[in-house]
Coordinates of C-alpha atoms and ligand atoms in Angstrom, one line a residue:
Chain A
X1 CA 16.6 -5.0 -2.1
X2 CA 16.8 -1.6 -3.9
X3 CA 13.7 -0.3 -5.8
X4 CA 16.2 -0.7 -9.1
X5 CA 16.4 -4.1 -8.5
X6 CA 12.8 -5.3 -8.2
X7 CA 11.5 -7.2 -11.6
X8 CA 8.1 -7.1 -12.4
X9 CA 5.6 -9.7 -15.0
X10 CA 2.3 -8.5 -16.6
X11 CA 0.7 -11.9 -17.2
X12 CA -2.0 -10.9 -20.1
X13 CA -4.6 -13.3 -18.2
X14 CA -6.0 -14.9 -15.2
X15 CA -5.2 -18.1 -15.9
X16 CA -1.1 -16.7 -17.1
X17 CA -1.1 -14.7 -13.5
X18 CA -1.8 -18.0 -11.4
X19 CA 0.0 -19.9 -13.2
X20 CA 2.4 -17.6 -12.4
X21 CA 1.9 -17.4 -8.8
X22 CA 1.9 -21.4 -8.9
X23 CA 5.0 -21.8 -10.0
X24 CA 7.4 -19.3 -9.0
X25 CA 9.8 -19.4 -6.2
X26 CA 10.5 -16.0 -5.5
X27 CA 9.1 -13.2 -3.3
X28 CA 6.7 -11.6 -5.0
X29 CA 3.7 -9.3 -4.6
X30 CA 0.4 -8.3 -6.8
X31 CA 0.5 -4.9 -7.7
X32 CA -3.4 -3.1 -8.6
X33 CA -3.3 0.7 -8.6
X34 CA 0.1 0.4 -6.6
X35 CA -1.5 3.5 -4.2
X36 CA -0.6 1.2 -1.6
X37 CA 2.0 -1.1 -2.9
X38 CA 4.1 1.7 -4.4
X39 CA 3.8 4.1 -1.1
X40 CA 5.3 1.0 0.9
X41 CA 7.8 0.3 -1.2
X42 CA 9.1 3.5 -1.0
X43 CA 9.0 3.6 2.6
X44 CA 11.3 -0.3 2.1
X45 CA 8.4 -1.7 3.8
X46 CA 7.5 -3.8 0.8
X47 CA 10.3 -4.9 -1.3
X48 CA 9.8 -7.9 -3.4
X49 CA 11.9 -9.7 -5.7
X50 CA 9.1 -9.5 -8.0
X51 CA 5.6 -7.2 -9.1
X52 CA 3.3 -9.3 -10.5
X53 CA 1.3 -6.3 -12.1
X54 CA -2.1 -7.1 -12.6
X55 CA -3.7 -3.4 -13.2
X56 CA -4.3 -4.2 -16.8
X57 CA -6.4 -7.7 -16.0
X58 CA -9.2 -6.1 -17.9
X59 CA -10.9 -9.5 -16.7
X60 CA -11.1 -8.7 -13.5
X61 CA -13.0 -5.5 -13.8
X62 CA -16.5 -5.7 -13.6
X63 CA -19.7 -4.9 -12.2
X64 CA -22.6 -7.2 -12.9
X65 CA -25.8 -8.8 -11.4
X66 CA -25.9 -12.5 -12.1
X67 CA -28.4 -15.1 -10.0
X68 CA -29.6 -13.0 -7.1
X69 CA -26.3 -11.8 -6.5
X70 CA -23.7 -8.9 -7.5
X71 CA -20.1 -9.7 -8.5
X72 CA -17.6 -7.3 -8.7
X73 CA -14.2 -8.0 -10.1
X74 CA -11.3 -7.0 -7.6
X75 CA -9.6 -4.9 -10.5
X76 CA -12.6 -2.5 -10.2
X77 CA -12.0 1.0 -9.2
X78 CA -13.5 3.7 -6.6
X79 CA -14.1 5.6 -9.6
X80 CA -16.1 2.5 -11.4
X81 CA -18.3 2.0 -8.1
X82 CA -19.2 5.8 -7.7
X83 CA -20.4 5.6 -11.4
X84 CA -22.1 2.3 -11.1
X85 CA -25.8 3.0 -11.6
X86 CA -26.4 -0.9 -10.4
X87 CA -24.1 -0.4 -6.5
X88 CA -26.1 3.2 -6.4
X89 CA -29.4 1.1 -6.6
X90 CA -28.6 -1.6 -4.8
X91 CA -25.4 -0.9 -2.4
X92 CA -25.9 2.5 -2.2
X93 CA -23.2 1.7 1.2
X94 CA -20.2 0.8 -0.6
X95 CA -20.6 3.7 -3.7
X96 CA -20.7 6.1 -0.6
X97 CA -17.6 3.9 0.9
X98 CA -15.5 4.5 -2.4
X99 CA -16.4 8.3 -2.9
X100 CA -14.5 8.8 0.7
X101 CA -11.2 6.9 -0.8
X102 CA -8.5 9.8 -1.2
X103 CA -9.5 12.5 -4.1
X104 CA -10.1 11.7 -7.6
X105 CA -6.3 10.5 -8.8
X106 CA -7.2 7.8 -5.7
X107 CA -10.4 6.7 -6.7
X108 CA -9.1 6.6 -10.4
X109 CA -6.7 4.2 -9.5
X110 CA -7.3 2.3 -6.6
X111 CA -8.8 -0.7 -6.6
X112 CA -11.5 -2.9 -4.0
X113 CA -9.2 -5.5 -4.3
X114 CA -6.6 -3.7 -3.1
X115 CA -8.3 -2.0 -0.8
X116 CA -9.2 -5.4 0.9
X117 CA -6.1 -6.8 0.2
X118 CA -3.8 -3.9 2.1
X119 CA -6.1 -5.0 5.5
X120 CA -5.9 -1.9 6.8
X121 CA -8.2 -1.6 9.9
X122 CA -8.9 1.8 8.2
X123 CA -9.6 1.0 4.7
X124 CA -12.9 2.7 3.7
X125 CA -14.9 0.3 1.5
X126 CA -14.1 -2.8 4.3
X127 CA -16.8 -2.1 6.8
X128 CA -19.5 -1.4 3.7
X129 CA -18.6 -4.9 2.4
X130 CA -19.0 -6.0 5.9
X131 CA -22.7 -4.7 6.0
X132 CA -23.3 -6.2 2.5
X133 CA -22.5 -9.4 3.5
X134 CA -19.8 -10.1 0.7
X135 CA -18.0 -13.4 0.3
X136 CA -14.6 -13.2 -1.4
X137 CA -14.0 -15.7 -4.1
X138 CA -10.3 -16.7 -3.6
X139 CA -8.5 -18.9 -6.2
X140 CA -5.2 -20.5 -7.1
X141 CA -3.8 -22.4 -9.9
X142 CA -6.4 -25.6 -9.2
X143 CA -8.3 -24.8 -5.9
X144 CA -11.0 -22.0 -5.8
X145 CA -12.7 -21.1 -2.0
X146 CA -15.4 -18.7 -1.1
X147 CA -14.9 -16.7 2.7
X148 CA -16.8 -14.3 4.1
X149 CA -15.2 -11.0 4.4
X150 CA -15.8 -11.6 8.5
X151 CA -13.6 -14.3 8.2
X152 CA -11.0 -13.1 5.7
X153 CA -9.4 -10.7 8.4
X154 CA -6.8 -12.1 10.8
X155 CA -5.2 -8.7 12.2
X156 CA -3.9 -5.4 10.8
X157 CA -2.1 -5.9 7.7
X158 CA -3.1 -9.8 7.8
X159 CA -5.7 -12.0 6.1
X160 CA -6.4 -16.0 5.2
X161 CA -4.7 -15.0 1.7
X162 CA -1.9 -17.9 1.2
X163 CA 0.8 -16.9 -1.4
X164 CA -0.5 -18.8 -4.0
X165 CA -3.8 -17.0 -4.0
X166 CA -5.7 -13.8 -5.2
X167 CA -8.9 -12.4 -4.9
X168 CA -10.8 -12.9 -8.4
X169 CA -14.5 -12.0 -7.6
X170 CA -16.5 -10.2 -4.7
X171 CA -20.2 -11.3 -4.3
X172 CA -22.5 -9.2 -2.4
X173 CA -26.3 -8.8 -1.3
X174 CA -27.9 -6.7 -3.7
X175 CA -30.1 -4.5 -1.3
X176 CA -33.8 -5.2 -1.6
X177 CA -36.2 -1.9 -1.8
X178 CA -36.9 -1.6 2.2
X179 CA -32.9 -1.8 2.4
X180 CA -31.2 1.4 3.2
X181 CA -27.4 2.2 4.1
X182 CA -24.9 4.9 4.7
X183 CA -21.0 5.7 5.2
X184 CA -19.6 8.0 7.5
X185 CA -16.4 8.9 8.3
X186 CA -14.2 11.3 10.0
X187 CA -11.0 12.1 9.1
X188 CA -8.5 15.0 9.5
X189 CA -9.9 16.8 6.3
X190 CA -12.5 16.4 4.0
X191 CA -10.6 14.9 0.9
X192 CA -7.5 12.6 1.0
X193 CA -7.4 11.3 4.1
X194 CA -7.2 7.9 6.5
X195 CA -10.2 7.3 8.5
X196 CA -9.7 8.4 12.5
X197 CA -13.3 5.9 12.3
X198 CA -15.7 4.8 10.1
X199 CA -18.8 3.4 10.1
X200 CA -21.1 1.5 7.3
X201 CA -24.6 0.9 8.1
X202 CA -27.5 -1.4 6.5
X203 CA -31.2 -1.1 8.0
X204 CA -34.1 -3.2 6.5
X205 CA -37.2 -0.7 7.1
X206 CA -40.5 -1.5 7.3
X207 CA -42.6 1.1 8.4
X208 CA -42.3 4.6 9.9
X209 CA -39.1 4.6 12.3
X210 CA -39.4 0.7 12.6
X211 CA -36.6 -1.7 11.4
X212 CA -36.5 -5.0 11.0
X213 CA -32.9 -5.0 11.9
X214 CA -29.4 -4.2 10.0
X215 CA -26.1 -4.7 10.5
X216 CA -23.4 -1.6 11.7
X217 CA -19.8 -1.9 11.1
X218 CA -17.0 0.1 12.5
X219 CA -13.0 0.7 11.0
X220 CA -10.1 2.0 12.4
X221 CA -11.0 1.1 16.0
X222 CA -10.0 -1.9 16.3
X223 CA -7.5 -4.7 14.6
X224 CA -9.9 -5.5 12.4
X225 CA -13.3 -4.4 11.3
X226 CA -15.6 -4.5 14.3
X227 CA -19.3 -5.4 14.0
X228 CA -21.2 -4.0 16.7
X229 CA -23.4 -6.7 16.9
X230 CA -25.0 -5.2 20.3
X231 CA -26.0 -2.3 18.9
X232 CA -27.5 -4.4 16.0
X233 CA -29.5 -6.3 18.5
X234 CA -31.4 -2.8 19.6
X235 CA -32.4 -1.8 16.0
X236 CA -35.5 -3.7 16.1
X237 CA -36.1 -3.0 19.7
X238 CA -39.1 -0.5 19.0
X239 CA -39.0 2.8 16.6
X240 CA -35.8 4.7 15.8
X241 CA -37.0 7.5 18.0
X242 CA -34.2 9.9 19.1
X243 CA -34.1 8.6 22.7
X244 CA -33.5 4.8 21.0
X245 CA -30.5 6.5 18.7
X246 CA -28.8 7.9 21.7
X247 CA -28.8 4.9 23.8
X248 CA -27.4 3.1 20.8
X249 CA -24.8 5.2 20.0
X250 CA -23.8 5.3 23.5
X251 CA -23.4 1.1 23.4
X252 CA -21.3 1.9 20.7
X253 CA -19.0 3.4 22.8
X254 CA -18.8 0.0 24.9
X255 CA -18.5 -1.4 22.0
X256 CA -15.4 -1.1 19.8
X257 CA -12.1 -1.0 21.1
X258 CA -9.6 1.4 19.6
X259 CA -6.2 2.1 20.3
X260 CA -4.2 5.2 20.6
X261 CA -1.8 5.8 18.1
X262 CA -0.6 9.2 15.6
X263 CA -3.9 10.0 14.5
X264 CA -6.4 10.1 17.6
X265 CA -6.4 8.9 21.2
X266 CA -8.7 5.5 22.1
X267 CA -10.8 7.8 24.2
X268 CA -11.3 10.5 21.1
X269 CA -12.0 7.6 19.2
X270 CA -14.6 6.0 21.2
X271 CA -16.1 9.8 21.3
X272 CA -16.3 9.9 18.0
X273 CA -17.9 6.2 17.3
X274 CA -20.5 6.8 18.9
X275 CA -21.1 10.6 17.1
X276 CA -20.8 9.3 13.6
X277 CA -23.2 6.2 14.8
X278 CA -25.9 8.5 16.3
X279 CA -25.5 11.0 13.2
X280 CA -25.8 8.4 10.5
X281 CA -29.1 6.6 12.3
X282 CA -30.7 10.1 12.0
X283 CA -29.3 10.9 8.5
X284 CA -30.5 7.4 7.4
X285 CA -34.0 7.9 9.3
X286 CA -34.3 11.2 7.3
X287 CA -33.5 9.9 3.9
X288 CA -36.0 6.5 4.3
X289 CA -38.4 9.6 5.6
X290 CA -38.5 11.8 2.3
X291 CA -38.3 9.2 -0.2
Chain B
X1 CA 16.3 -3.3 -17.2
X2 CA 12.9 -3.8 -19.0
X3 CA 12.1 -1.5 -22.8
X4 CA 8.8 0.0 -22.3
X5 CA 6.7 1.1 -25.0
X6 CA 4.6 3.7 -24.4
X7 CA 2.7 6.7 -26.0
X8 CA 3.1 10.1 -24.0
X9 CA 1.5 13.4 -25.5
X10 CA 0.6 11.4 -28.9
X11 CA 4.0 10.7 -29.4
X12 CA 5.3 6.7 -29.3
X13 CA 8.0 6.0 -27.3
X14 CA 10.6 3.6 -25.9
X15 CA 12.2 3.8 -22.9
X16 CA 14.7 1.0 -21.2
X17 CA 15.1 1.6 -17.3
X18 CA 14.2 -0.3 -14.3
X19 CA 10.3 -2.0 -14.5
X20 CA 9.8 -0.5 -10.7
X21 CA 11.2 3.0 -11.8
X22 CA 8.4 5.6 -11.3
X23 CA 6.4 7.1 -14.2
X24 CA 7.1 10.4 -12.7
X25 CA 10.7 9.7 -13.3
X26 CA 10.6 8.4 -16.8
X27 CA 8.7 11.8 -17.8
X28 CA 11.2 13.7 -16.2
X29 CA 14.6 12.1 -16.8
X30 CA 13.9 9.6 -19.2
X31 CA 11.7 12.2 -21.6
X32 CA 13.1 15.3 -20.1
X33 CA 9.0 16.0 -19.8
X34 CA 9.8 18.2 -16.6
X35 CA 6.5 19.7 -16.2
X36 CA 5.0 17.2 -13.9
X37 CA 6.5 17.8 -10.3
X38 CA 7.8 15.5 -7.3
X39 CA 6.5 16.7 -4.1
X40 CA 5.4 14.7 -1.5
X41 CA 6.0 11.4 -3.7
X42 CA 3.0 9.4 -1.8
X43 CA -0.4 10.0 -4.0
X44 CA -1.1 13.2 -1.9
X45 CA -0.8 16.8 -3.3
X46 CA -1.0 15.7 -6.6
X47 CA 1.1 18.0 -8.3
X48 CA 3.0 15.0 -10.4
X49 CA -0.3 14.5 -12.1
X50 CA -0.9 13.2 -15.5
X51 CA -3.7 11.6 -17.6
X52 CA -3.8 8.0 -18.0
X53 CA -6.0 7.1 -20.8
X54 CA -7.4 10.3 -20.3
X55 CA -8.2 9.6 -15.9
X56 CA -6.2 11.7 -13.3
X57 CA -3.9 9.7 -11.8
X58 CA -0.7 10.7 -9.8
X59 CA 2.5 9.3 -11.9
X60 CA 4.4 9.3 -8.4
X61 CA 2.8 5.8 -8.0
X62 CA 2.9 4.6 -10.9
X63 CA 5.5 2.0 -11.7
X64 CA 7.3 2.5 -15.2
X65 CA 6.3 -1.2 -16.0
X66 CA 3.1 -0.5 -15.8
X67 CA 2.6 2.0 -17.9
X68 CA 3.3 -0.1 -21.1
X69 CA 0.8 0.3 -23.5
X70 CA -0.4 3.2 -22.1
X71 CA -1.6 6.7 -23.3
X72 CA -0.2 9.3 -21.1
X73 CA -1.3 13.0 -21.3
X74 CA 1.2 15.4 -19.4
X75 CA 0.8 19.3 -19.1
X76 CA 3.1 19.8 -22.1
X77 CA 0.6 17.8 -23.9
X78 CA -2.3 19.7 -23.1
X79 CA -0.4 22.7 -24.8
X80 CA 2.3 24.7 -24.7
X81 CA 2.9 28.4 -25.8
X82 CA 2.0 29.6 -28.4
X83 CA -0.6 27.3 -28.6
X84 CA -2.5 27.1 -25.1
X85 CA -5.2 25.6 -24.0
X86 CA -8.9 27.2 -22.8
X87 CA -7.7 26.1 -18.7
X88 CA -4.3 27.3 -19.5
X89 CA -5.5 30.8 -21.2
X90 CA -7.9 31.4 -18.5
X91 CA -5.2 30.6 -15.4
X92 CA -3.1 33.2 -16.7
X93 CA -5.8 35.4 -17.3
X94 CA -7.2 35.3 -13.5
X95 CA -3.5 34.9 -12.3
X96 CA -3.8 31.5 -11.0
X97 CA -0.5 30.3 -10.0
X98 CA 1.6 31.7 -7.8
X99 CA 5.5 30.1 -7.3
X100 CA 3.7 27.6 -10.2
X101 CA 4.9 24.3 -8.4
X102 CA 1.4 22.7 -8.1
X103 CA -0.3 24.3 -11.6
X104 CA 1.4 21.7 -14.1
X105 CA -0.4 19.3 -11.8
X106 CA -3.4 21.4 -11.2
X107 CA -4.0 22.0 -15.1
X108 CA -3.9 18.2 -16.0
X109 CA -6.8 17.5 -13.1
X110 CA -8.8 20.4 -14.4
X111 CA -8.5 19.1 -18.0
X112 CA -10.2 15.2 -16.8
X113 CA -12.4 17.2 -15.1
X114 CA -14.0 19.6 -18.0
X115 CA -13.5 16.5 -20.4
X116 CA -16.2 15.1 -18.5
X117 CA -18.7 17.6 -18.1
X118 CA -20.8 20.0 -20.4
X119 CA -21.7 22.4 -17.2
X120 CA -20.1 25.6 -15.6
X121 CA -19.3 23.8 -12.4
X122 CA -20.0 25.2 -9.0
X123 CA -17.1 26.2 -6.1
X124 CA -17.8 22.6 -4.5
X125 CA -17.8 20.6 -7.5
X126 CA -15.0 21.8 -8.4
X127 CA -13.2 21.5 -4.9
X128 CA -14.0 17.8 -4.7
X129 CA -12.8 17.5 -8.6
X130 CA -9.5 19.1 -7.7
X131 CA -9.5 17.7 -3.7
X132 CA -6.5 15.8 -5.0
X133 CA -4.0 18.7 -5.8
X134 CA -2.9 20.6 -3.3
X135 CA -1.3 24.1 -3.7
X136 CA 0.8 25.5 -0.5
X137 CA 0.8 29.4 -2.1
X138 CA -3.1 28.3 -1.6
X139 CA -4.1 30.4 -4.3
X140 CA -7.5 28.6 -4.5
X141 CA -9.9 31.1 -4.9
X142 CA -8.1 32.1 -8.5
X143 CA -7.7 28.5 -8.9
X144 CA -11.3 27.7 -9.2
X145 CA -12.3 31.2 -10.9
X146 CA -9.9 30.0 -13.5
X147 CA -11.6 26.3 -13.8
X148 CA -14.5 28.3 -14.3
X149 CA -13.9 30.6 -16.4
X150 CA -12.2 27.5 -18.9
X151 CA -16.0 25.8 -18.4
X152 CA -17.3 28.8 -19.6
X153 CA -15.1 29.6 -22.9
X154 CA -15.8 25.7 -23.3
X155 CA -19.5 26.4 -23.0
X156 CA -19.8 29.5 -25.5
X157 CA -17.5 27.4 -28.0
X158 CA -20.1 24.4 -28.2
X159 CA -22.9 27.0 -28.7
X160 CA -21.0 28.6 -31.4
X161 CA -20.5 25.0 -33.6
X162 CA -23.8 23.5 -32.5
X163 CA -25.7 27.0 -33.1
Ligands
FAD1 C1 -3.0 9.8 -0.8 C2 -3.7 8.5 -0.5 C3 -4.9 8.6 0.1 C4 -5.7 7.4 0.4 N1 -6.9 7.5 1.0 C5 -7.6 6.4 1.3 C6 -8.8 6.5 2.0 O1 -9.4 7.6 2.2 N2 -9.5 5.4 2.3 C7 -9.0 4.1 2.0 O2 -9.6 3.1 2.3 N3 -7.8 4.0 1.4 C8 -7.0 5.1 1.1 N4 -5.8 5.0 0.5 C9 -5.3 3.7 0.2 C10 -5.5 3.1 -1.2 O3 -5.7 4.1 -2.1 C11 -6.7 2.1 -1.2 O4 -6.5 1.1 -0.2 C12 -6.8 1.4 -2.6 O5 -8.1 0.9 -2.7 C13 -5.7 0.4 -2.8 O6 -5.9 -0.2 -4.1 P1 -4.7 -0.4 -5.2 O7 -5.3 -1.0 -6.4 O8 -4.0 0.8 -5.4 O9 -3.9 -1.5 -4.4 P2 -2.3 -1.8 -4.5 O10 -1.5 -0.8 -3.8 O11 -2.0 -2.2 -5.9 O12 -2.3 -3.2 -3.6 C14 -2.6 -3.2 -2.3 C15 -2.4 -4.6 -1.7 O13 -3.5 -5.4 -2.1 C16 -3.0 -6.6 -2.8 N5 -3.9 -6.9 -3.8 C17 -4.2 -6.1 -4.9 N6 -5.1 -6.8 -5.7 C18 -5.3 -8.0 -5.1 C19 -6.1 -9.1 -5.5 N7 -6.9 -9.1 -6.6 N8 -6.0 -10.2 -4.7 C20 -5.3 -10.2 -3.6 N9 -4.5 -9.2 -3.2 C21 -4.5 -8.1 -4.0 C22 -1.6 -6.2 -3.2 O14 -0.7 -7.3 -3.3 C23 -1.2 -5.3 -2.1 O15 -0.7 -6.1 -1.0 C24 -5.1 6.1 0.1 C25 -3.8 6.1 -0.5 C26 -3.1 7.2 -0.8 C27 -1.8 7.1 -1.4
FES2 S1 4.3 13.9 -5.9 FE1 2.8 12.6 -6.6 S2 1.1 13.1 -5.4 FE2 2.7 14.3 -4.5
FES3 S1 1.3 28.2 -6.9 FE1 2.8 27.6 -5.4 S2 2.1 25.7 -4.8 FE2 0.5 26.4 -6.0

């Protein structure tokens, strides 16, 4: 299939695009931002018969609270979640997620909901959403299914996603006062650039150095997102004194499994895990500290 | 083939070529709008930046289909000689370009960026404004005295109307 070839729709709603998706019989793909799409169909990775362009789903771009929960259309952009006095309240994780995405262009145009629905192992605002607990609203012409992010992932590149289907809402846990969360991330440079590893974390404080317990997500070392669930399980072992952080960081290392590959060896990888892990615990510990 | 409508530099325009053909591409050889440059093609030096309803994006990715309806700003349409504007005055005042590849690019981001602020912005704030455009004469230091500089003609302009 050459690129001159390829056909694209712009349904003008929802309800036109899964009708659309319903019905049709050739391959197609949803386009958002296209700063995934478009790079791979350059490459001829992705060459569908059809671009079913949804950029312009006005729709699907939101950012709301609504029943204890908030909902964020998939058509959102980095740029709309850095902006977002509501995530910086109350997902202050996934606002710091987005800023990492690329530079500015990036973040203008890229999406969440492309951003989930590339799967990369790598992709920035995944292991925030993990620590939020979101749930992906997934819908078709006439069914409609909620799935936790944790169970949305089958591999790189892979996901539950049938062909029918797109992602029309995410719903996460707005983050209550004693709630705290960061991003970290090392890449090669500052801006523009794929995560070697990431990591998102949530802590529920409740006095001095103490936790209640939290949740700590890894990308990019491993096929999916990895939840280091052991780590997790020492958070409320006693204060987050520095000797606690370092044996933490160093179960982290256990922990995730990463491969070797262009960008970094597994060992490098593991190294670095663990460094980003131990910083963020003593960056978060010094921000719940001086508020 | 698909006829797009779309406005670029204030102008309305109509274009027939093929829906997955490049923005980028339309400017260029569609509109023979040859500021805006190819270079790495893949969203990352930026220098085939325009404004999209007045956002940075990078019109390598963008497919022409998707641009109907839209209002697209280029370089030539945030001015052109004799009639420049405040970023484009002050990068040839502090000599900010060097072979000129990237500064088509470069200007456009710099414009979204002063749209949005009333400040003279610091070295960093401007480095993580412009993170997305790369320039391989790496002329940065002029490149951000130039940004600026533009901030601060902006500035002294407001005073003057307001005051
Ligand atoms: C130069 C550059 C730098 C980048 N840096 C980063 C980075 O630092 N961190 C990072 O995480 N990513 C990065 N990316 C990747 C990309 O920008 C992000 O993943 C972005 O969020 C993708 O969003 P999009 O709207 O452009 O997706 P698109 O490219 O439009 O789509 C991506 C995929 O998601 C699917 N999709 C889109 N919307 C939906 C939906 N509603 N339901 C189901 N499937 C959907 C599409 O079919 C497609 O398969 C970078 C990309 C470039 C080009
Ligand atoms: S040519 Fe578009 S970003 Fe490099
Ligand atoms: S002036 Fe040559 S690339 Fe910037």
């Amino acid at each position: 299939m050459l690129v001159s070839e390829i056909d694209m729709i712009t349904p003008s709603s929802l309800s036109e695009c899964l009708a659309f998706l319903a019905q049709t019989n050739k391959k197609h793909k949803l386009l958002a931002g296209g700063t995934d799409a478009t790079v791979r169909m350059k490459e001829g990775n992705w060459r569908p018969e059809v671009w079913v362009n949804i950029k312009n789903l006005k729709e699907l771009r939101y950012i709301e609270e609504k029943e204890g929960c908030i909902h964020i259309g998939p058509l959102t952009t980095h740029t709309d979640i850095v902006r977002s006095p509501l995530l910086q309240k109350k997902a202050d994780v996934l606002v710091e997620a987005s800023r990492e995405v690329g530079a500015t262009q990036m973040q203008n145009m890229g999406t969440i909901g492309g951003n989930i629905g590339t799967a990369s192992p790598a992709g920035d605002t995944i292991p925030a959403l993990y620590v939020l607990g979101a749930i992906l609203e997934i819908s078709s012409l006439d069914t409609k299914r909620l799935v936790p992010i944790e169970q949305f992932f089958t591999g790189p590149g892979r996901t539950v996603l049938r062909v029918n289907e797109m992602i029309t809402n995410i719903l996460i846990q707005p983050q209550v006062p004693n709630e705290i969360g960061i991003f970290q991330k090392l890449g090669p440079r500052k801006a523009q650039s794929i995560s070697i590893v990431n990591v998102a974390i949530s802590l529920r404080m409740i006095e001095g150095r103490h936790c209640q317990g939290g949740k700590i997500a890894f990308g990019a070392v491993g096929p999916t997102i990895i939840r280091a669930k052991k780590c997790e399980s020492l958070l409320s072992q006693g204060p987050l004194t520095e000797d606690l952080i370092q044996n933490i960081a160093k179960i982290a290392w256990k922990e995730v499994m990463p491969i070797t590959d262009v960008r970094a060896t597994a060992t490098y990888r593991r190294d670095m895990a663990s460094a980003l892990l131990e910083r963020g615990l003593y960056r978060l510990i010094r921000r719940w500290e001086n508020r | 083939m698909k006829t797009i409508q779309l406005t670029v530099n204030g102008v309305q325009c109509s274009i027939t070529c093929p829906p997955a053909k490049t923005l980028l591409d339309v400017l260029r050889e569609d509109l023979g709008l040859t500021a805006s440059k190819e270079c790495c093609g893949k969203g990352e030096c930026g220098s085939c930046s325009v404004l999209i309803n007045n956002e940075a994006a990078c019109s390598c990715l963008v497919l022409a289909g998707q641009a109907e309806g839209q209002d697209i700003i280029t370089c030539e349409g945030v001015g052109l000689t004799p009639n420049l504007d405040v970023i484009q005055e002050s990068f040839v005042e502090e000599g900010a370009t060097q072979c000129g590849y990237c500064t088509p690019g470069i200007i456009v981001s710099a414009k979204a960026f002063l749209n949005g602020i009333n400040h003279i912005p610091t070295t960093d704030e401007i480095k993580t404004a412009l993170g997305g455009n790369l320039c391989r004469c790496t002329g940065y230091t002029k490149i951000i005295k130039a940004v600026q500089s533009a901030a601060a003609k902006n500035n002294s302009k407001k005073e003057t109307i307001t005051g």
